Amino acid sequence: ITVIAAIRFQKAAADCLLIERFSRNLSYHIHTALHRIRREGLEGQCFCAVLLPRRFLLLRRPAETYLLLLCFRRTIYRCFNHLPAARHARHRLDTSSSMRPLTEEETKMVFEKLYKFIGKDIKSMIERPDGRYCLRLHKNRVYYVSEALMKKATNIARDKLVSLGTPVGKLTHSGKFRLTVGALDLLSRYAKHKVWLKPSAEMQYLYGNHVVKSGLGRITENTPAYTGVVVYSMSDIPLGFGLSAKSTNECRSMEPNGIVVLHQADVGEYLRAEDEL
């Protein structure tokens, strides 16, 4: 994690509770810091543990001791209020598994992806006749969940919560949002552009291949190129979704082996990538 730390060096000596030569064993430093906090009778106060090149610092934390912003590609741990035992330090400091609302930037990324498939029906997706729905992030997975169910889930400890509502996508390590096959039911309900496959092309698509012109049964009129489309069988069963490689007019004059839909997800992933889902 890249974090920005703020330190006023001329006051570091007075505000620093612990200075150690940094080793690779980070858990040792955290245990030592917690022991020092308890020994000094400072439990309940707020500290900032900082990793610097070859140094581990434990700083007292009134904010007025900070002045200069320095950026380090290291992890900064903040120890808050009553850490009773060192063995609990890692659990308390790691908040990546907690369920939370999406930030403004994350919400923008999710809505931009959904807009390609359902357009302005995003509002209908949130304000449904059966109640209001929302998006929540849990363990880097984005869930589409009713507010009633979300309120009930607050009674469950976050480390015990496995899933909540419908998983529609996930945030990658690079911070990008990617729709997953769990969003298929939601997209098929509000999709503006659709593609139907011939029975002979269904199995090929369910193995993760693109849709070619020879396997195209029909396509909705006025579908533009590079927009989101939901892929159906001829019996109107949703099979997956992807991006249209060509517009409706261009599809009419394509060669049989030309790509019509770029594959993104399909229901075959429930077997092919069961562990990842």
mmCIF file of C-alpha atoms in Angstrom:
data_model
loop_
_atom_site.group_PDB
_atom_site.id
_atom_site.type_symbol
_atom_site.label_atom_id
_atom_site.label_comp_id
_atom_site.label_asym_id
_atom_site.label_seq_id
_atom_site.Cartn_x
_atom_site.Cartn_y
_atom_site.Cartn_z
ATOM 1 C CA ILE A 1 0.000 0.000 0.000
ATOM 2 C CA THR A 2 1.356 3.432 -0.837
ATOM 3 C CA VAL A 3 0.604 5.826 1.994
ATOM 4 C CA ILE A 4 1.563 9.448 2.663
ATOM 5 C CA ALA A 5 3.109 10.079 6.092
ATOM 6 C CA ALA A 6 3.463 13.496 7.701
ATOM 7 C CA ILE A 7 6.378 14.070 10.062
ATOM 8 C CA ARG A 8 8.056 17.135 11.537
ATOM 9 C CA PHE A 9 11.633 15.959 11.925
ATOM 10 C CA GLN A 10 12.775 18.627 14.365
ATOM 11 C CA LYS A 11 10.205 17.348 16.875
ATOM 12 C CA ALA A 12 10.659 13.680 16.092
ATOM 13 C CA ALA A 13 12.865 13.051 19.137
ATOM 14 C CA ALA A 14 10.271 14.385 21.577
ATOM 15 C CA ASP A 15 7.323 12.686 19.881
ATOM 16 C CA CYS A 16 8.933 9.360 19.036
ATOM 17 C CA LEU A 17 8.205 6.575 21.481
ATOM 18 C CA LEU A 18 10.213 3.904 19.732
ATOM 19 C CA ILE A 19 13.037 3.908 17.166
ATOM 20 C CA GLU A 20 14.363 0.576 15.924
ATOM 21 C CA ARG A 21 16.446 -0.675 13.068
ATOM 22 C CA PHE A 22 13.944 -2.181 10.647
ATOM 23 C CA SER A 23 14.091 -5.876 9.881
ATOM 24 C CA ARG A 24 12.013 -7.978 7.530
ATOM 25 C CA ASN A 25 9.996 -9.341 10.465
ATOM 26 C CA LEU A 26 7.262 -6.715 10.634
ATOM 27 C CA SER A 27 5.198 -8.648 13.193
ATOM 28 C CA TYR A 28 8.148 -8.404 15.632
ATOM 29 C CA HIS A 29 8.114 -4.600 15.387
ATOM 30 C CA ILE A 30 4.359 -4.416 15.925
ATOM 31 C CA HIS A 31 4.539 -6.702 18.956
ATOM 32 C CA THR A 32 7.389 -4.627 20.387
ATOM 33 C CA ALA A 33 5.458 -1.407 19.818
ATOM 34 C CA LEU A 34 2.351 -2.760 21.548
ATOM 35 C CA HIS A 35 4.427 -3.954 24.480
ATOM 36 C CA ARG A 36 6.015 -0.504 24.785
ATOM 37 C CA ILE A 37 2.567 1.152 24.715
ATOM 38 C CA ARG A 38 1.296 -1.065 27.527
ATOM 39 C CA ARG A 39 4.485 -0.643 29.555
ATOM 40 C CA GLU A 40 4.276 3.150 29.332
ATOM 41 C CA GLY A 41 0.586 3.072 30.320
ATOM 42 C CA LEU A 42 -0.442 4.779 27.080
ATOM 43 C CA GLU A 43 -3.273 2.456 26.044
ATOM 44 C CA GLY A 44 -6.217 4.344 24.573
ATOM 45 C CA GLN A 45 -4.038 7.002 22.945
ATOM 46 C CA CYS A 46 -3.439 7.237 19.225
ATOM 47 C CA PHE A 47 -0.096 6.445 17.587
ATOM 48 C CA CYS A 48 1.296 6.172 14.099
ATOM 49 C CA ALA A 49 3.737 3.388 13.257
ATOM 50 C CA VAL A 50 5.911 4.365 10.273
ATOM 51 C CA LEU A 51 8.257 2.304 8.140
ATOM 52 C CA LEU A 52 11.187 4.338 6.831
ATOM 53 C CA PRO A 53 14.230 3.024 4.984
ATOM 54 C CA ARG A 54 16.044 0.886 7.606
ATOM 55 C CA ARG A 55 14.045 2.423 10.492
ATOM 56 C CA PHE A 56 10.809 1.610 12.306
ATOM 57 C CA LEU A 57 9.291 4.573 14.184
ATOM 58 C CA LEU A 58 6.408 4.685 16.649
ATOM 59 C CA LEU A 59 5.222 8.297 16.863
ATOM 60 C CA ARG A 60 2.871 9.945 19.291
ATOM 61 C CA ARG A 61 0.022 11.443 17.398
ATOM 62 C CA PRO A 62 -1.140 14.886 18.160
ATOM 63 C CA ALA A 63 -1.631 16.161 14.628
ATOM 64 C CA GLU A 64 0.199 19.441 15.313
ATOM 65 C CA THR A 65 3.510 17.579 15.398
ATOM 66 C CA TYR A 66 3.154 16.897 11.661
ATOM 67 C CA LEU A 67 4.295 19.375 9.065
ATOM 68 C CA LEU A 68 5.994 17.974 5.980
ATOM 69 C CA LEU A 69 4.363 15.464 3.644
ATOM 70 C CA LEU A 70 6.702 12.679 2.662
ATOM 71 C CA CYS A 71 5.732 9.800 0.385
ATOM 72 C CA PHE A 72 7.112 6.325 1.030
ATOM 73 C CA ARG A 73 6.233 3.142 -0.810
ATOM 74 C CA ARG A 74 5.880 1.378 2.486
ATOM 75 C CA THR A 75 2.975 0.355 4.673
ATOM 76 C CA ILE A 76 1.866 2.591 7.529
ATOM 77 C CA TYR A 77 -0.024 1.026 10.399
ATOM 78 C CA ARG A 78 -2.168 3.118 12.715
ATOM 79 C CA CYS A 79 -2.787 1.674 16.155
ATOM 80 C CA PHE A 80 -6.070 2.891 17.622
ATOM 81 C CA ASN A 81 -7.665 2.546 21.067
ATOM 82 C CA HIS A 82 -6.930 -0.466 23.243
ATOM 83 C CA LEU A 83 -5.103 -3.239 21.451
ATOM 84 C CA PRO A 84 -5.195 -5.738 24.325
ATOM 85 C CA ALA A 85 -2.890 -8.405 22.934
ATOM 86 C CA ALA A 86 -0.196 -8.508 20.288
ATOM 87 C CA ARG A 87 -1.734 -11.541 18.599
ATOM 88 C CA HIS A 88 -4.758 -9.405 17.676
ATOM 89 C CA ALA A 89 -2.700 -6.610 16.116
ATOM 90 C CA ARG A 90 -2.761 -7.905 12.569
ATOM 91 C CA HIS A 91 -6.516 -8.523 12.661
ATOM 92 C CA ARG A 92 -7.286 -5.064 14.006
ATOM 93 C CA LEU A 93 -4.997 -3.208 11.653
ATOM 94 C CA ASP A 94 -6.173 -4.927 8.476
ATOM 95 C CA THR A 95 -9.434 -3.310 7.325
ATOM 96 C CA SER A 96 -9.418 -4.618 3.760
ATOM 97 C CA SER A 97 -12.041 -7.268 4.570
ATOM 98 C CA SER A 98 -14.626 -4.894 6.065
ATOM 99 C CA MET A 99 -17.831 -4.181 4.177
ATOM 100 C CA ARG A 100 -18.192 -0.521 3.224
ATOM 101 C CA PRO A 101 -19.925 1.796 0.748
ATOM 102 C CA LEU A 102 -18.072 2.564 -2.457
ATOM 103 C CA THR A 103 -16.049 5.749 -2.670
ATOM 104 C CA GLU A 104 -16.992 8.405 -5.210
ATOM 105 C CA GLU A 105 -14.274 7.230 -7.605
ATOM 106 C CA GLU A 106 -15.246 3.554 -7.238
ATOM 107 C CA THR A 107 -18.929 4.375 -7.769
ATOM 108 C CA LYS A 108 -18.044 6.283 -10.935
ATOM 109 C CA MET A 109 -16.095 3.308 -12.310
ATOM 110 C CA VAL A 110 -18.940 0.885 -11.566
ATOM 111 C CA PHE A 111 -21.630 3.116 -13.087
ATOM 112 C CA GLU A 112 -19.543 3.745 -16.208
ATOM 113 C CA LYS A 113 -19.344 -0.015 -16.787
ATOM 114 C CA LEU A 114 -23.036 -0.544 -16.122
ATOM 115 C CA TYR A 115 -23.992 2.404 -18.347
ATOM 116 C CA LYS A 116 -22.567 0.602 -21.386
ATOM 117 C CA PHE A 117 -25.119 -2.163 -20.868
ATOM 118 C CA ILE A 118 -28.227 -0.596 -19.321
ATOM 119 C CA GLY A 119 -27.913 3.114 -20.120
ATOM 120 C CA LYS A 120 -30.072 5.424 -18.048
ATOM 121 C CA ASP A 121 -31.842 2.499 -16.362
ATOM 122 C CA ILE A 122 -29.211 2.705 -13.602
ATOM 123 C CA LYS A 123 -31.725 4.737 -11.597
ATOM 124 C CA SER A 124 -34.325 1.984 -11.992
ATOM 125 C CA MET A 125 -31.725 -0.512 -10.822
ATOM 126 C CA ILE A 126 -31.249 1.391 -7.548
ATOM 127 C CA GLU A 127 -34.859 2.435 -6.906
ATOM 128 C CA ARG A 128 -36.812 -0.749 -7.595
ATOM 129 C CA PRO A 129 -40.513 -1.346 -6.851
ATOM 130 C CA ASP A 130 -39.563 -3.943 -4.206
ATOM 131 C CA GLY A 131 -37.325 -1.482 -2.336
ATOM 132 C CA ARG A 132 -34.090 0.479 -2.601
ATOM 133 C CA TYR A 133 -30.862 -1.245 -3.554
ATOM 134 C CA CYS A 134 -27.246 -0.183 -3.124
ATOM 135 C CA LEU A 135 -23.680 -1.221 -3.922
ATOM 136 C CA ARG A 136 -21.250 -2.379 -1.251
ATOM 137 C CA LEU A 137 -17.586 -3.387 -1.335
ATOM 138 C CA HIS A 138 -16.472 -6.461 0.600
ATOM 139 C CA LYS A 139 -13.079 -8.144 0.126
ATOM 140 C CA ASN A 140 -12.545 -6.342 -3.203
ATOM 141 C CA ARG A 141 -15.894 -7.641 -4.492
ATOM 142 C CA VAL A 142 -18.731 -5.278 -5.394
ATOM 143 C CA TYR A 143 -22.163 -6.505 -4.283
ATOM 144 C CA TYR A 144 -25.612 -5.390 -5.394
ATOM 145 C CA VAL A 145 -27.805 -5.720 -2.322
ATOM 146 C CA SER A 146 -31.113 -4.467 -0.977
ATOM 147 C CA GLU A 147 -30.873 -1.956 1.846
ATOM 148 C CA ALA A 148 -33.087 -4.194 4.017
ATOM 149 C CA LEU A 149 -30.666 -7.110 3.659
ATOM 150 C CA MET A 150 -27.665 -4.849 4.167
ATOM 151 C CA LYS A 151 -29.045 -3.623 7.508
ATOM 152 C CA LYS A 152 -29.544 -7.213 8.655
ATOM 153 C CA ALA A 153 -25.964 -8.038 7.657
ATOM 154 C CA THR A 154 -24.618 -5.456 10.127
ATOM 155 C CA ASN A 155 -25.324 -7.995 12.880
ATOM 156 C CA ILE A 156 -22.698 -10.341 11.427
ATOM 157 C CA ALA A 157 -19.011 -9.936 12.249
ATOM 158 C CA ARG A 158 -17.152 -8.722 9.167
ATOM 159 C CA ASP A 159 -14.540 -11.495 9.319
ATOM 160 C CA LYS A 160 -17.394 -14.060 9.294
ATOM 161 C CA LEU A 161 -19.271 -12.496 6.371
ATOM 162 C CA VAL A 162 -18.600 -14.457 3.178
ATOM 163 C CA SER A 163 -20.985 -12.906 0.661
ATOM 164 C CA LEU A 164 -23.842 -10.435 0.567
ATOM 165 C CA GLY A 165 -26.472 -9.974 -2.128
ATOM 166 C CA THR A 166 -25.435 -10.396 -5.768
ATOM 167 C CA PRO A 167 -21.721 -10.106 -6.691
ATOM 168 C CA VAL A 168 -21.581 -7.936 -9.821
ATOM 169 C CA GLY A 169 -17.852 -7.361 -10.168
ATOM 170 C CA LYS A 170 -14.529 -6.907 -8.474
ATOM 171 C CA LEU A 171 -11.763 -4.367 -8.122
ATOM 172 C CA THR A 172 -8.460 -5.525 -9.575
ATOM 173 C CA HIS A 173 -5.067 -4.955 -7.958
ATOM 174 C CA SER A 174 -4.522 -2.024 -10.316
ATOM 175 C CA GLY A 175 -7.705 -0.332 -9.055
ATOM 176 C CA LYS A 176 -9.842 -1.071 -12.129
ATOM 177 C CA PHE A 177 -13.397 -2.403 -11.935
ATOM 178 C CA ARG A 178 -14.336 -5.532 -13.873
ATOM 179 C CA LEU A 179 -17.835 -6.933 -14.280
ATOM 180 C CA THR A 180 -18.132 -10.639 -13.469
ATOM 181 C CA VAL A 181 -20.649 -13.256 -14.523
ATOM 182 C CA GLY A 182 -22.617 -12.626 -11.317
ATOM 183 C CA ALA A 183 -23.895 -9.407 -12.927
ATOM 184 C CA LEU A 184 -25.574 -11.323 -15.769
ATOM 185 C CA ASP A 185 -29.003 -11.515 -14.120
ATOM 186 C CA LEU A 186 -28.929 -7.786 -13.410
ATOM 187 C CA LEU A 187 -27.750 -6.852 -16.912
ATOM 188 C CA SER A 188 -30.262 -9.103 -18.655
ATOM 189 C CA ARG A 189 -33.091 -7.445 -16.733
ATOM 190 C CA TYR A 190 -32.228 -3.928 -17.965
ATOM 191 C CA ALA A 191 -30.171 -4.578 -21.137
ATOM 192 C CA LYS A 192 -30.719 -2.218 -24.079
ATOM 193 C CA HIS A 193 -28.799 -4.222 -26.692
ATOM 194 C CA LYS A 194 -29.032 -7.985 -27.089
ATOM 195 C CA VAL A 195 -27.549 -10.736 -29.229
ATOM 196 C CA TRP A 196 -29.080 -14.185 -29.822
ATOM 197 C CA LEU A 197 -26.909 -17.178 -30.705
ATOM 198 C CA LYS A 198 -27.718 -20.095 -32.957
ATOM 199 C CA PRO A 199 -27.862 -23.437 -31.067
ATOM 200 C CA SER A 200 -24.721 -24.609 -32.875
ATOM 201 C CA ALA A 201 -22.722 -21.647 -31.499
ATOM 202 C CA GLU A 202 -23.822 -21.795 -27.859
ATOM 203 C CA MET A 203 -21.264 -24.358 -26.696
ATOM 204 C CA GLN A 204 -18.393 -22.522 -28.356
ATOM 205 C CA TYR A 205 -19.404 -19.298 -26.592
ATOM 206 C CA LEU A 206 -19.729 -21.083 -23.227
ATOM 207 C CA TYR A 207 -16.086 -22.151 -23.548
ATOM 208 C CA GLY A 208 -15.059 -18.492 -23.486
ATOM 209 C CA ASN A 209 -14.793 -17.735 -27.213
ATOM 210 C CA HIS A 210 -15.957 -14.636 -29.060
ATOM 211 C CA VAL A 211 -19.166 -14.654 -31.095
ATOM 212 C CA VAL A 212 -18.603 -14.812 -34.848
ATOM 213 C CA LYS A 213 -21.017 -13.917 -37.653
ATOM 214 C CA SER A 214 -21.745 -17.580 -38.511
ATOM 215 C CA GLY A 215 -23.072 -18.165 -34.981
ATOM 216 C CA LEU A 216 -25.205 -15.019 -34.843
ATOM 217 C CA GLY A 217 -28.932 -15.670 -34.763
ATOM 218 C CA ARG A 218 -30.128 -12.083 -34.511
ATOM 219 C CA ILE A 219 -29.189 -8.757 -32.937
ATOM 220 C CA THR A 220 -31.243 -5.800 -31.746
ATOM 221 C CA GLU A 221 -31.646 -2.974 -34.217
ATOM 222 C CA ASN A 222 -29.446 0.125 -34.001
ATOM 223 C CA THR A 223 -26.809 -1.540 -31.823
ATOM 224 C CA PRO A 224 -23.655 0.602 -32.074
ATOM 225 C CA ALA A 225 -20.134 -0.765 -32.119
ATOM 226 C CA TYR A 226 -18.228 -1.184 -28.845
ATOM 227 C CA THR A 227 -21.225 -1.033 -26.566
ATOM 228 C CA GLY A 228 -22.316 -3.566 -23.977
ATOM 229 C CA VAL A 229 -24.528 -6.425 -25.177
ATOM 230 C CA VAL A 230 -26.093 -9.374 -23.373
ATOM 231 C CA VAL A 231 -25.840 -12.716 -25.159
ATOM 232 C CA TYR A 232 -28.914 -15.016 -25.202
ATOM 233 C CA SER A 233 -29.792 -18.395 -26.600
ATOM 234 C CA MET A 234 -32.603 -18.523 -29.156
ATOM 235 C CA SER A 235 -34.915 -19.546 -26.279
ATOM 236 C CA ASP A 236 -34.138 -16.255 -24.464
ATOM 237 C CA ILE A 237 -31.855 -17.763 -21.796
ATOM 238 C CA PRO A 238 -29.030 -15.361 -20.804
ATOM 239 C CA LEU A 239 -25.644 -16.935 -21.530
ATOM 240 C CA GLY A 240 -23.232 -14.079 -20.909
ATOM 241 C CA PHE A 241 -22.278 -10.591 -21.961
ATOM 242 C CA GLY A 242 -19.598 -8.722 -23.864
ATOM 243 C CA LEU A 243 -18.894 -5.808 -26.194
ATOM 244 C CA SER A 244 -20.244 -5.487 -29.710
ATOM 245 C CA ALA A 245 -17.345 -5.475 -32.160
ATOM 246 C CA LYS A 246 -19.541 -4.243 -35.021
ATOM 247 C CA SER A 247 -22.751 -2.262 -35.337
ATOM 248 C CA THR A 248 -25.995 -3.843 -36.548
ATOM 249 C CA ASN A 249 -25.532 -2.495 -40.086
ATOM 250 C CA GLU A 250 -21.929 -3.689 -40.269
ATOM 251 C CA CYS A 251 -22.951 -7.197 -39.196
ATOM 252 C CA ARG A 252 -25.068 -7.624 -42.317
ATOM 253 C CA SER A 253 -22.076 -7.336 -44.641
ATOM 254 C CA MET A 254 -19.510 -9.246 -42.554
ATOM 255 C CA GLU A 255 -17.727 -12.446 -43.465
ATOM 256 C CA PRO A 256 -18.873 -15.621 -41.632
ATOM 257 C CA ASN A 257 -15.728 -15.792 -39.485
ATOM 258 C CA GLY A 258 -15.803 -12.109 -38.492
ATOM 259 C CA ILE A 259 -16.116 -11.337 -34.773
ATOM 260 C CA VAL A 260 -19.456 -9.823 -33.801
ATOM 261 C CA VAL A 261 -19.230 -9.816 -29.972
ATOM 262 C CA LEU A 262 -16.086 -9.663 -27.863
ATOM 263 C CA HIS A 263 -16.452 -12.106 -24.985
ATOM 264 C CA GLN A 264 -16.331 -10.763 -21.408
ATOM 265 C CA ALA A 265 -18.169 -13.321 -19.261
ATOM 266 C CA ASP A 266 -20.399 -16.371 -19.659
ATOM 267 C CA VAL A 267 -22.206 -18.869 -17.425
ATOM 268 C CA GLY A 268 -19.636 -21.524 -18.309
ATOM 269 C CA GLU A 269 -17.313 -19.791 -15.830
ATOM 270 C CA TYR A 270 -19.291 -21.365 -12.994
ATOM 271 C CA LEU A 271 -17.569 -24.611 -14.027
ATOM 272 C CA ARG A 272 -14.332 -23.355 -15.587
ATOM 273 C CA ALA A 273 -13.441 -20.873 -12.832
ATOM 274 C CA GLU A 274 -15.370 -22.213 -9.855
ATOM 275 C CA ASP A 275 -12.569 -21.515 -7.368
ATOM 276 C CA GLU A 276 -12.171 -17.886 -8.449
ATOM 277 C CA LEU A 277 -15.890 -17.136 -8.233
#
